[in-house]
Amino acid sequence: MSSPLRVGPLRNARLLDAEPDGTPGPADLSGPEIIEIAEAAGIRGRGGAGFPLAVKLRSVASAPGPVRYVIANGEEGEPASVKDRFLLRERPDLVLRGLELAARAVSADRAYVYVSDPSAARRLAAKRGDTPADIPVDIPIGVVAVAPGYVAGEETAVVRAVDGGPALPTVKPPRPWQEGVCGAPTLVSNVETLAQLALAVRLGPEAYRGMGTPESTGTFLATLSGAGRAPGLYEVPYGIPLRELVTAHMGTAAGVTGLLAGGFAGGLLPASALDLPLTHAALARAGSTLGCGAFVLLAGDCPVGVAAEVAAFFDRENARQCGPCVTGTSGVAGVLARLTVRSATVEDVARLERWGAALAGRGNCATPDAVTALVGSLFRHHRDLVDAHVGTECERCAATDVTADTRFRVSWEGS
Amino acid sequence: MKVVIDAAVCDGKGYCKRFAPEVFALDEWGYGEVLVDEVPPEYEANARAALEACPLQAIKAV
Ligand code: SF4
Ligand code: SF4
């Protein structure tokens, strides 16, 4: 089912309104100058981990080797996020300007845009010039389209797919900045991060830092969904209370009983989290993550049922390659599903908690860690409710099929 | 010396732990797990033996 998407700035849009025309390009700045701007602006990655962009740029720029690559990562594996699709469909020029700047910063020989969204791929293809595979900008840019998947946007999966292999994560190290495409140093950067780089170059670092907090600078794109409302995409200054964002989206935050933060990566948070400021540090302190900026709002949903649904998603979407992830996630999803139909035992609950903790760091990508966050948060905030699901039927759980494709997927056909 | 196990390759069974119990353990599901960030010099020989013994060559020295 596709819903209309509300798009709006909170307080002040600048990324959503930025015109790539008039933004200094790679011809106007040297590589080190671009890296200095990224550093002074304090840009952090918008794909999930929040890693400082300047550090990544510098690592690739100074890695040995005659050849370097940059990849704009637009494969939004998070089902609750829509921002990357939005940017590629509606603001592709800003993303491409950021990609050119990043390519200049690391002296790349070739750049790629990596997408799974067919509509974004079409939009980019429409910008192609005479060379069929390339978009005519200052550096050859190829478009690589892959089938969508939760792990397909993970950085090593991206490199593998651009190399012509399957979009599956590999063991780290090496990381792409050490050995990426064809074994050469490669920058893999989220498309919003690149758009933010273009914005920082346009505004200058000082004005860029004029919004946000010293630790999380600027604005970010947030996807809000759930609670029976049409989804919304907002440009938000870091540091404002989550409650303000939710109120802008729903008119009131009164009916919100909890949420999933960081898409599916940050687990469950209780309603009291509405008072958290939207910064990387505050969400991390609450045991969660800001991740890709996606929030699924819950309005009376049973947290056990929600966890069961998200775990079932991971059980379906994990790449079936790492033993602990495949076995552990399936075990976790199984106990949670049984809890929703009153067929789990006290021993199952003990196993659930143990498996959840044991999964941390047990795969080639962060999927097991997302399961750890989910299970950990369920016990941290709702232990009594979990116990109550042993032997007592939960009406709210009985009304949902937790093994069906998740109702938390944000679909948006675009304008 | 640092070691990592490619989780996509490891099939369990645990030769690694048998050769270097100071460096490798088996997790909840029987798959190999690295216990230490940095292999202490006195266990490097054992770690290398485990690396060679792993039937799937899932262990890498990095
Ligand atoms: S950890 Fe899980 S999702 Fe990630 S690569 Fe391994 S099997 Fe796939
Ligand atoms: S010996 Fe190799 S395959 Fe066996 S558990 Fe250890 S790392 Fe895994």
Short mmCIF file of C-alpha atoms and ligand atoms in Angstrom, two decimals:
data_model
loop_
_atom_site.label_atom_id
_atom_site.label_comp_id
_atom_site.label_asym_id
_atom_site.label_seq_id
_atom_site.Cartn_x
_atom_site.Cartn_y
_atom_site.Cartn_z
CA MET A 1 0.00 0.00 0.00
CA SER A 2 1.34 3.39 -0.85
CA SER A 3 0.62 6.52 1.11
CA PRO A 4 1.06 10.17 0.36
CA LEU A 5 4.16 11.59 1.95
CA ARG A 6 4.04 14.81 3.89
CA VAL A 7 7.22 16.74 3.35
CA GLY A 8 8.03 19.66 5.54
CA PRO A 9 10.82 21.58 7.17
CA LEU A 10 10.81 22.12 10.89
CA ARG A 11 11.88 25.61 11.88
CA ASN A 12 13.96 26.18 8.77
CA ALA A 13 14.54 24.13 5.65
CA ARG A 14 17.86 24.53 3.99
CA LEU A 15 18.81 21.15 2.57
CA LEU A 16 15.38 20.65 1.02
CA ASP A 17 15.49 24.13 -0.49
CA ALA A 18 19.14 24.20 -1.51
CA GLU A 19 19.77 24.94 -5.16
CA PRO A 20 22.76 23.12 -6.57
CA ASP A 21 23.17 25.96 -9.08
CA GLY A 22 25.49 28.51 -7.56
CA THR A 23 27.01 25.97 -5.16
CA PRO A 24 30.77 25.95 -5.57
CA GLY A 25 31.82 22.83 -7.44
CA PRO A 26 34.96 20.77 -7.71
CA ALA A 27 36.44 23.29 -10.12
CA ASP A 28 36.34 26.01 -7.46
CA LEU A 29 37.96 24.18 -4.56
CA SER A 30 40.97 21.97 -3.96
CA GLY A 31 40.64 18.52 -2.35
CA PRO A 32 42.16 19.62 0.99
CA GLU A 33 39.88 22.70 1.02
CA ILE A 34 36.80 20.49 0.67
CA ILE A 35 37.99 18.21 3.48
CA GLU A 36 38.61 21.27 5.67
CA ILE A 37 35.06 22.48 5.08
CA ALA A 38 33.66 19.04 5.95
CA GLU A 39 35.71 19.04 9.14
CA ALA A 40 34.93 22.61 10.20
CA ALA A 41 31.22 22.05 9.49
CA GLY A 42 31.31 18.90 11.62
CA ILE A 43 29.35 16.82 9.09
CA ARG A 44 28.51 13.35 10.38
CA GLY A 45 27.31 10.46 8.24
CA ARG A 46 23.54 10.31 7.70
CA GLY A 47 23.43 6.62 6.77
CA GLY A 48 23.32 5.27 10.32
CA ALA A 49 26.62 5.27 12.18
CA GLY A 50 27.07 9.06 12.33
CA PHE A 51 30.78 8.77 11.53
CA PRO A 52 32.60 12.09 10.86
CA LEU A 53 32.74 12.62 7.09
CA ALA A 54 36.09 14.45 7.18
CA VAL A 55 37.81 11.46 8.82
CA LYS A 56 36.49 9.15 6.11
CA LEU A 57 37.47 11.56 3.33
CA ARG A 58 40.96 11.91 4.75
CA SER A 59 41.40 8.13 5.11
CA VAL A 60 40.55 7.56 1.45
CA ALA A 61 42.54 10.59 0.28
CA SER A 62 45.69 9.43 2.06
CA ALA A 63 45.36 5.69 1.36
CA PRO A 64 48.16 4.47 -0.90
CA GLY A 65 47.38 3.49 -4.46
CA PRO A 66 47.13 5.02 -7.89
CA VAL A 67 43.34 4.63 -8.19
CA ARG A 68 40.45 5.69 -5.93
CA TYR A 69 36.68 5.45 -6.12
CA VAL A 70 33.69 7.16 -4.52
CA ILE A 71 30.21 5.71 -4.21
CA ALA A 72 27.02 7.58 -3.34
CA ASN A 73 25.06 5.00 -1.39
CA GLY A 74 21.34 5.41 -2.05
CA GLU A 75 20.28 1.88 -1.18
CA GLU A 76 18.00 2.52 1.73
CA GLY A 77 17.65 -0.93 3.25
CA GLU A 78 15.76 0.41 6.27
CA PRO A 79 12.08 -0.26 5.62
CA ALA A 80 11.02 2.69 7.81
CA SER A 81 13.14 5.28 6.01
CA VAL A 82 12.30 7.16 2.85
CA LYS A 83 14.78 10.05 2.83
CA ASP A 84 17.37 8.57 0.47
CA ARG A 85 14.73 7.65 -2.09
CA PHE A 86 13.31 11.14 -1.75
CA LEU A 87 16.66 12.82 -2.31
CA LEU A 88 17.51 10.73 -5.36
CA ARG A 89 14.09 11.23 -6.90
CA GLU A 90 13.49 14.86 -6.00
CA ARG A 91 16.93 16.42 -5.38
CA PRO A 92 19.34 14.38 -7.51
CA ASP A 93 21.40 17.42 -8.55
CA LEU A 94 22.31 18.22 -4.96
CA VAL A 95 23.42 14.63 -4.34
CA LEU A 96 25.47 14.62 -7.55
CA ARG A 97 27.08 17.93 -6.60
CA GLY A 98 28.07 16.40 -3.25
CA LEU A 99 29.40 13.34 -5.01
CA GLU A 100 31.55 15.47 -7.32
CA LEU A 101 32.91 17.37 -4.32
CA ALA A 102 33.71 14.14 -2.46
CA ALA A 103 35.38 12.75 -5.58
CA ARG A 104 37.53 15.86 -5.80
CA ALA A 105 38.33 15.67 -2.07
CA VAL A 106 39.79 12.16 -2.36
CA SER A 107 41.11 12.56 -5.95
CA ALA A 108 38.82 9.80 -7.19
CA ASP A 109 39.09 8.49 -10.71
CA ARG A 110 35.52 7.36 -10.96
CA ALA A 111 32.28 7.72 -9.06
CA TYR A 112 29.16 5.59 -8.77
CA VAL A 113 25.61 6.13 -7.61
CA TYR A 114 24.34 2.93 -6.02
CA VAL A 115 20.56 2.53 -5.92
CA SER A 116 17.81 -0.04 -5.68
CA ASP A 117 14.83 2.24 -6.14
CA PRO A 118 13.76 1.86 -9.80
CA SER A 119 12.25 5.34 -9.87
CA ALA A 120 15.49 6.91 -8.60
CA ALA A 121 17.47 4.87 -11.13
CA ARG A 122 15.18 6.18 -13.90
CA ARG A 123 15.59 9.72 -12.69
CA LEU A 124 19.37 9.39 -12.74
CA ALA A 125 19.27 7.66 -16.12
CA ALA A 126 17.35 10.63 -17.52
CA LYS A 127 20.36 12.78 -16.67
CA ARG A 128 22.68 10.67 -18.77
CA GLY A 129 24.45 12.26 -21.66
CA ASP A 130 26.03 10.73 -24.72
CA THR A 131 27.99 8.11 -22.85
CA PRO A 132 25.27 5.64 -22.01
CA ALA A 133 26.63 4.63 -18.63
CA ASP A 134 27.68 8.04 -17.42
CA ILE A 135 26.07 11.22 -16.25
CA PRO A 136 27.85 14.18 -17.82
CA VAL A 137 29.43 15.97 -14.89
CA ASP A 138 33.05 16.67 -14.07
CA ILE A 139 33.94 13.06 -13.33
CA PRO A 140 32.59 9.88 -14.89
CA ILE A 141 29.65 8.73 -12.78
CA GLY A 142 28.15 5.30 -13.27
CA VAL A 143 24.80 4.14 -11.96
CA VAL A 144 24.70 0.71 -10.33
CA ALA A 145 21.22 -0.64 -9.65
CA VAL A 146 20.65 -3.64 -7.38
CA ALA A 147 17.67 -5.51 -5.96
CA PRO A 148 16.54 -3.94 -2.68
CA GLY A 149 17.45 -5.69 0.56
CA TYR A 150 18.10 -4.86 4.19
CA VAL A 151 21.82 -5.61 3.94
CA ALA A 152 22.35 -4.39 0.35
CA GLY A 153 23.30 -0.90 1.55
CA GLU A 154 25.97 -2.09 4.00
CA GLU A 155 29.29 -0.64 2.85
CA THR A 156 31.07 -3.89 2.03
CA ALA A 157 27.97 -5.21 0.26
CA VAL A 158 27.96 -2.01 -1.80
CA VAL A 159 31.57 -2.53 -2.85
CA ARG A 160 30.92 -6.15 -3.72
CA ALA A 161 27.89 -5.28 -5.85
CA VAL A 162 29.75 -2.50 -7.69
CA ASP A 163 32.46 -5.11 -8.39
CA GLY A 164 29.82 -7.26 -10.02
CA GLY A 165 29.28 -9.68 -7.13
CA PRO A 166 26.29 -10.29 -4.86
CA ALA A 167 25.27 -7.40 -2.55
CA LEU A 168 26.36 -9.28 0.59
CA PRO A 169 28.53 -7.99 3.46
CA THR A 170 32.10 -9.28 3.80
CA VAL A 171 34.28 -9.64 6.88
CA LYS A 172 36.03 -6.49 8.12
CA PRO A 173 38.82 -5.50 7.99
CA PRO A 174 39.48 -4.54 5.28
CA ARG A 175 37.01 -1.68 5.17
CA PRO A 176 36.22 -0.04 1.83
CA TRP A 177 38.53 2.93 2.53
CA GLN A 178 41.38 0.42 2.73
CA GLU A 179 40.31 -2.01 0.00
CA GLY A 180 37.15 -1.23 -1.91
CA VAL A 181 36.17 -1.41 -5.56
CA CYS A 182 38.76 -3.51 -7.45
CA GLY A 183 40.81 -3.52 -4.25
CA ALA A 184 41.36 0.26 -4.43
CA PRO A 185 40.60 2.75 -1.61
CA THR A 186 36.91 3.64 -1.88
CA LEU A 187 34.68 6.18 -0.17
CA VAL A 188 31.17 4.83 0.40
CA SER A 189 28.95 7.66 1.54
CA ASN A 190 25.23 7.95 2.11
CA VAL A 191 23.44 10.19 -0.39
CA GLU A 192 22.17 12.56 2.30
CA THR A 193 25.71 12.92 3.69
CA LEU A 194 26.86 13.97 0.21
CA ALA A 195 23.96 16.41 -0.15
CA GLN A 196 24.97 17.83 3.25
CA LEU A 197 28.53 18.26 1.97
CA ALA A 198 27.24 20.26 -0.98
CA LEU A 199 25.19 22.36 1.45
CA ALA A 200 28.17 22.98 3.75
CA VAL A 201 30.25 24.12 0.79
CA ARG A 202 27.43 26.41 -0.28
CA LEU A 203 26.78 27.91 3.18
CA GLY A 204 30.30 27.82 4.61
CA PRO A 205 31.11 25.89 7.80
CA GLU A 206 30.07 28.65 10.18
CA ALA A 207 26.58 29.07 8.79
CA TYR A 208 26.31 25.28 8.49
CA ARG A 209 26.91 24.99 12.25
CA GLY A 210 24.32 27.70 12.84
CA MET A 211 21.76 24.95 13.28
CA GLY A 212 22.08 21.81 15.37
CA THR A 213 24.34 21.22 18.35
CA PRO A 214 28.15 21.28 18.63
CA GLU A 215 28.20 17.46 18.63
CA SER A 216 25.55 16.92 15.94
CA THR A 217 25.78 19.87 13.57
CA GLY A 218 23.26 21.08 11.02
CA THR A 219 19.95 19.55 10.06
CA PHE A 220 18.99 16.02 9.12
CA LEU A 221 16.15 14.34 7.29
CA ALA A 222 13.78 12.39 9.51
CA THR A 223 11.15 9.91 8.37
CA LEU A 224 8.14 9.55 10.67
CA SER A 225 5.61 6.77 10.26
CA GLY A 226 3.27 4.59 12.24
CA ALA A 227 0.43 5.44 14.63
CA GLY A 228 -2.05 5.08 11.80
CA ARG A 229 -0.86 8.24 10.06
CA ALA A 230 0.48 8.83 6.57
CA PRO A 231 4.29 8.96 6.73
CA GLY A 232 6.17 12.25 6.78
CA LEU A 233 9.63 13.45 5.82
CA TYR A 234 11.01 16.41 7.73
CA GLU A 235 14.19 18.41 7.72
CA VAL A 236 15.03 18.93 11.37
CA PRO A 237 17.83 20.74 13.20
CA TYR A 238 19.69 18.29 15.44
CA GLY A 239 19.03 18.89 19.12
CA ILE A 240 15.31 19.73 19.08
CA PRO A 241 13.18 17.49 21.33
CA LEU A 242 11.69 14.45 19.63
CA ARG A 243 8.35 15.63 21.00
CA GLU A 244 8.46 18.74 18.83
CA LEU A 245 8.98 16.65 15.71
CA VAL A 246 6.19 14.23 16.65
CA THR A 247 3.83 17.10 17.42
CA ALA A 248 4.55 18.70 14.06
CA HIS A 249 3.74 15.39 12.39
CA MET A 250 0.65 14.36 14.35
CA GLY A 251 -0.69 17.60 15.79
CA THR A 252 -0.17 16.13 19.26
CA ALA A 253 2.16 13.58 20.84
CA ALA A 254 -0.49 12.56 23.35
CA GLY A 255 -1.41 9.21 21.82
CA VAL A 256 2.18 8.02 21.32
CA THR A 257 2.93 5.09 23.64
CA GLY A 258 6.43 4.30 22.39
CA LEU A 259 8.50 4.10 19.24
CA LEU A 260 11.11 2.33 17.19
CA ALA A 261 14.16 4.54 16.68
CA GLY A 262 16.92 4.45 14.09
CA GLY A 263 14.67 2.60 11.68
CA PHE A 264 14.84 -1.02 12.79
CA ALA A 265 18.36 -0.61 14.19
CA GLY A 266 17.73 1.08 17.53
CA GLY A 267 15.12 -1.11 19.18
CA LEU A 268 12.14 0.07 21.21
CA LEU A 269 11.91 3.24 23.25
CA PRO A 270 9.15 4.14 25.74
CA ALA A 271 7.00 7.27 25.50
CA SER A 272 9.34 9.06 27.91
CA ALA A 273 11.89 9.14 25.06
CA LEU A 274 9.80 11.92 23.51
CA ASP A 275 11.71 14.27 25.79
CA LEU A 276 15.08 13.29 24.33
CA PRO A 277 16.90 15.85 22.21
CA LEU A 278 17.54 14.56 18.70
CA THR A 279 21.31 14.07 18.84
CA HIS A 280 23.51 11.04 18.27
CA ALA A 281 24.74 11.21 21.87
CA ALA A 282 21.30 11.46 23.50
CA LEU A 283 19.88 8.50 21.58
CA ALA A 284 23.00 6.45 22.33
CA ARG A 285 22.69 7.26 26.04
CA ALA A 286 19.10 6.01 25.91
CA GLY A 287 20.44 2.68 24.62
CA SER A 288 19.27 3.33 21.07
CA THR A 289 20.55 5.06 17.96
CA LEU A 290 19.51 7.96 15.78
CA GLY A 291 20.63 5.79 12.87
CA CYS A 292 19.15 6.90 9.56
CA GLY A 293 16.70 9.26 11.30
CA ALA A 294 13.62 7.06 10.90
CA PHE A 295 11.09 6.79 13.71
CA VAL A 296 8.11 4.43 13.81
CA LEU A 297 5.55 5.80 16.25
CA LEU A 298 3.48 3.35 18.24
CA ALA A 299 0.02 4.20 19.48
CA GLY A 300 -1.17 1.45 21.74
CA ASP A 301 0.68 -1.31 19.82
CA CYS A 302 1.88 -4.15 22.05
CA PRO A 303 5.68 -3.85 22.33
CA VAL A 304 6.04 -7.65 22.35
CA GLY A 305 4.08 -7.88 19.09
CA VAL A 306 6.13 -5.05 17.58
CA ALA A 307 9.38 -6.78 18.57
CA ALA A 308 8.07 -10.04 17.10
CA GLU A 309 7.30 -8.31 13.84
CA VAL A 310 10.69 -6.63 13.58
CA ALA A 311 12.49 -9.87 14.50
CA ALA A 312 10.49 -11.73 11.85
CA PHE A 313 11.64 -9.11 9.35
CA PHE A 314 15.30 -9.70 10.31
CA ASP A 315 14.75 -13.45 10.10
CA ARG A 316 13.50 -13.05 6.52
CA GLU A 317 15.93 -10.33 5.46
CA ASN A 318 19.26 -11.48 6.91
CA ALA A 319 21.64 -12.54 4.18
CA ARG A 320 21.63 -16.21 5.23
CA GLN A 321 25.39 -16.32 5.29
CA CYS A 322 26.67 -15.97 8.86
CA GLY A 323 25.86 -18.95 11.08
CA PRO A 324 25.24 -17.13 14.39
CA CYS A 325 23.08 -14.46 12.72
CA VAL A 326 20.97 -16.98 10.81
CA THR A 327 20.51 -19.37 13.74
CA GLY A 328 20.28 -16.78 16.51
CA THR A 329 17.89 -14.46 14.70
CA SER A 330 15.64 -17.33 13.79
CA GLY A 331 15.63 -18.45 17.44
CA VAL A 332 14.80 -14.96 18.67
CA ALA A 333 12.05 -14.50 16.08
CA GLY A 334 10.63 -17.90 16.98
CA VAL A 335 10.31 -17.19 20.70
CA LEU A 336 8.84 -13.75 20.08
CA ALA A 337 6.28 -15.18 17.63
CA ARG A 338 5.34 -17.86 20.17
CA LEU A 339 4.93 -15.19 22.86
CA THR A 340 2.32 -13.47 20.71
CA VAL A 341 0.22 -16.65 20.53
CA ARG A 342 0.67 -17.72 24.14
CA SER A 343 2.81 -20.74 23.36
CA ALA A 344 6.17 -19.66 24.81
CA THR A 345 7.49 -21.01 28.10
CA VAL A 346 9.45 -19.41 30.91
CA GLU A 347 12.54 -21.25 29.57
CA ASP A 348 11.91 -19.74 26.13
CA VAL A 349 11.92 -16.26 27.68
CA ALA A 350 15.25 -16.96 29.39
CA ARG A 351 16.68 -18.19 26.07
CA LEU A 352 15.33 -15.12 24.28
CA GLU A 353 17.18 -12.80 26.63
CA ARG A 354 20.40 -14.83 26.41
CA TRP A 355 20.32 -15.15 22.61
CA GLY A 356 19.59 -11.47 22.23
CA ALA A 357 22.72 -10.56 24.17
CA ALA A 358 24.85 -13.30 22.54
CA LEU A 359 24.14 -11.98 19.02
CA ALA A 360 26.07 -8.73 19.50
CA GLY A 361 28.85 -8.48 16.94
CA ARG A 362 28.24 -12.00 15.63
CA GLY A 363 28.06 -11.39 11.90
CA ASN A 364 29.69 -9.68 8.95
CA CYS A 365 27.24 -6.77 9.23
CA ALA A 366 25.27 -5.03 11.98
CA THR A 367 22.07 -7.05 11.64
CA PRO A 368 22.82 -9.19 14.71
CA ASP A 369 23.51 -5.99 16.66
CA ALA A 370 20.09 -4.66 15.64
CA VAL A 371 18.53 -7.85 17.03
CA THR A 372 20.54 -7.34 20.23
CA ALA A 373 19.23 -3.77 20.51
CA LEU A 374 15.66 -4.92 19.89
CA VAL A 375 15.67 -7.74 22.45
CA GLY A 376 17.66 -5.72 24.99
CA SER A 377 15.25 -2.80 24.77
CA LEU A 378 12.23 -5.09 25.07
CA PHE A 379 13.54 -6.49 28.36
CA ARG A 380 14.78 -3.12 29.60
CA HIS A 381 11.47 -1.34 29.14
CA HIS A 382 8.85 -4.11 29.10
CA ARG A 383 10.08 -7.11 31.10
CA ASP A 384 6.81 -7.52 32.98
CA LEU A 385 4.85 -7.45 29.77
CA VAL A 386 7.11 -10.13 28.26
CA ASP A 387 6.54 -12.34 31.30
CA ALA A 388 2.79 -11.71 31.12
CA HIS A 389 2.77 -13.08 27.55
CA VAL A 390 3.68 -16.50 28.96
CA GLY A 391 0.36 -18.11 29.69
CA THR A 392 -1.90 -15.08 29.16
CA GLU A 393 -3.38 -14.28 25.82
CA CYS A 394 -2.60 -10.78 24.54
CA GLU A 395 -5.57 -9.44 22.62
CA ARG A 396 -3.49 -6.89 20.77
CA CYS A 397 -1.02 -9.56 19.62
CA ALA A 398 -3.83 -11.93 18.66
CA ALA A 399 -5.17 -9.29 16.28
CA THR A 400 -1.91 -9.04 14.25
CA ASP A 401 -0.07 -11.57 12.12
CA VAL A 402 3.49 -10.79 13.18
CA THR A 403 5.01 -13.02 10.52
CA ALA A 404 3.44 -11.15 7.58
CA ASP A 405 5.52 -8.50 5.80
CA THR A 406 5.96 -5.72 8.29
CA ARG A 407 3.30 -3.06 8.49
CA PHE A 408 6.12 -0.68 9.44
CA ARG A 409 7.43 -0.55 5.88
CA VAL A 410 7.08 2.97 4.50
CA SER A 411 6.07 2.80 0.89
CA TRP A 412 5.96 5.89 -1.20
CA GLU A 413 5.48 6.00 -4.93
CA GLY A 414 6.69 9.56 -5.23
CA SER A 415 5.36 12.59 -6.94
CA MET B 1 48.69 -9.84 15.76
CA LYS B 2 44.93 -9.48 15.34
CA VAL B 3 42.63 -12.20 14.05
CA VAL B 4 39.11 -12.15 12.65
CA ILE B 5 36.74 -14.95 11.71
CA ASP B 6 34.72 -14.54 8.53
CA ALA B 7 31.27 -15.29 9.95
CA ALA B 8 29.97 -16.05 6.47
CA VAL B 9 32.50 -18.87 6.10
CA CYS B 10 32.80 -20.34 9.62
CA ASP B 11 30.80 -23.53 9.94
CA GLY B 12 31.33 -24.21 13.63
CA LYS B 13 33.00 -27.42 14.81
CA GLY B 14 35.70 -25.56 16.67
CA TYR B 15 39.19 -26.56 15.61
CA CYS B 16 40.13 -22.97 16.42
CA LYS B 17 39.23 -23.37 20.06
CA ARG B 18 41.04 -26.70 20.31
CA PHE B 19 44.26 -25.17 18.98
CA ALA B 20 44.10 -21.84 20.79
CA PRO B 21 41.57 -21.73 23.62
CA GLU B 22 43.15 -18.47 24.81
CA VAL B 23 42.17 -16.76 21.57
CA PHE B 24 39.02 -18.53 20.33
CA ALA B 25 35.80 -19.69 21.94
CA LEU B 26 32.65 -21.20 20.54
CA ASP B 27 29.50 -19.11 20.85
CA GLU B 28 26.00 -20.08 21.93
CA TRP B 29 25.46 -21.82 18.58
CA GLY B 30 28.86 -23.48 18.26
CA TYR B 31 30.45 -20.98 15.88
CA GLY B 32 33.97 -19.67 16.36
CA GLU B 33 34.39 -16.37 18.19
CA VAL B 34 37.53 -14.29 18.75
CA LEU B 35 38.07 -13.51 22.43
CA VAL B 36 40.82 -10.91 22.25
CA ASP B 37 41.38 -7.65 20.43
CA GLU B 38 45.08 -8.27 20.11
CA VAL B 39 46.59 -11.77 20.34
CA PRO B 40 49.18 -11.75 23.18
CA PRO B 41 52.62 -12.68 21.81
CA GLU B 42 52.80 -15.88 23.85
CA TYR B 43 49.68 -17.23 22.12
CA GLU B 44 50.57 -16.20 18.59
CA ALA B 45 51.96 -19.62 17.69
CA ASN B 46 48.72 -21.28 18.83
CA ALA B 47 46.65 -18.74 16.95
CA ARG B 48 48.60 -19.45 13.77
CA ALA B 49 48.14 -23.18 14.26
CA ALA B 50 44.38 -22.60 14.57
CA LEU B 51 44.42 -20.45 11.46
CA GLU B 52 46.02 -23.27 9.53
CA ALA B 53 43.86 -25.95 11.07
CA CYS B 54 40.52 -24.28 10.30
CA PRO B 55 39.10 -26.57 7.62
CA LEU B 56 37.22 -23.68 5.99
CA GLN B 57 40.07 -21.18 6.18
CA ALA B 58 37.64 -18.83 7.92
CA ILE B 59 40.29 -17.21 10.13
CA LYS B 60 42.32 -14.27 8.89
CA ALA B 61 45.29 -12.58 10.49
CA VAL B 62 45.01 -8.83 10.03
S1 SF4 C 1 25.32 -10.78 9.88
FE1 SF4 C 1 23.39 -11.64 9.15
S2 SF4 C 1 22.57 -10.11 7.79
FE2 SF4 C 1 24.72 -9.59 8.12
S3 SF4 C 1 25.83 -10.57 6.46
FE3 SF4 C 1 25.79 -12.05 8.10
S4 SF4 C 1 23.94 -13.30 7.76
FE4 SF4 C 1 23.78 -11.47 6.52
S1 SF4 C 2 37.85 -23.90 13.07
FE1 SF4 C 2 37.18 -22.45 11.50
S2 SF4 C 2 35.18 -23.17 10.85
FE2 SF4 C 2 35.65 -24.22 12.77
S3 SF4 C 2 34.71 -22.92 14.36
FE3 SF4 C 2 36.80 -22.24 14.16
S4 SF4 C 2 36.73 -20.59 12.66
FE4 SF4 C 2 34.81 -21.70 12.49
#
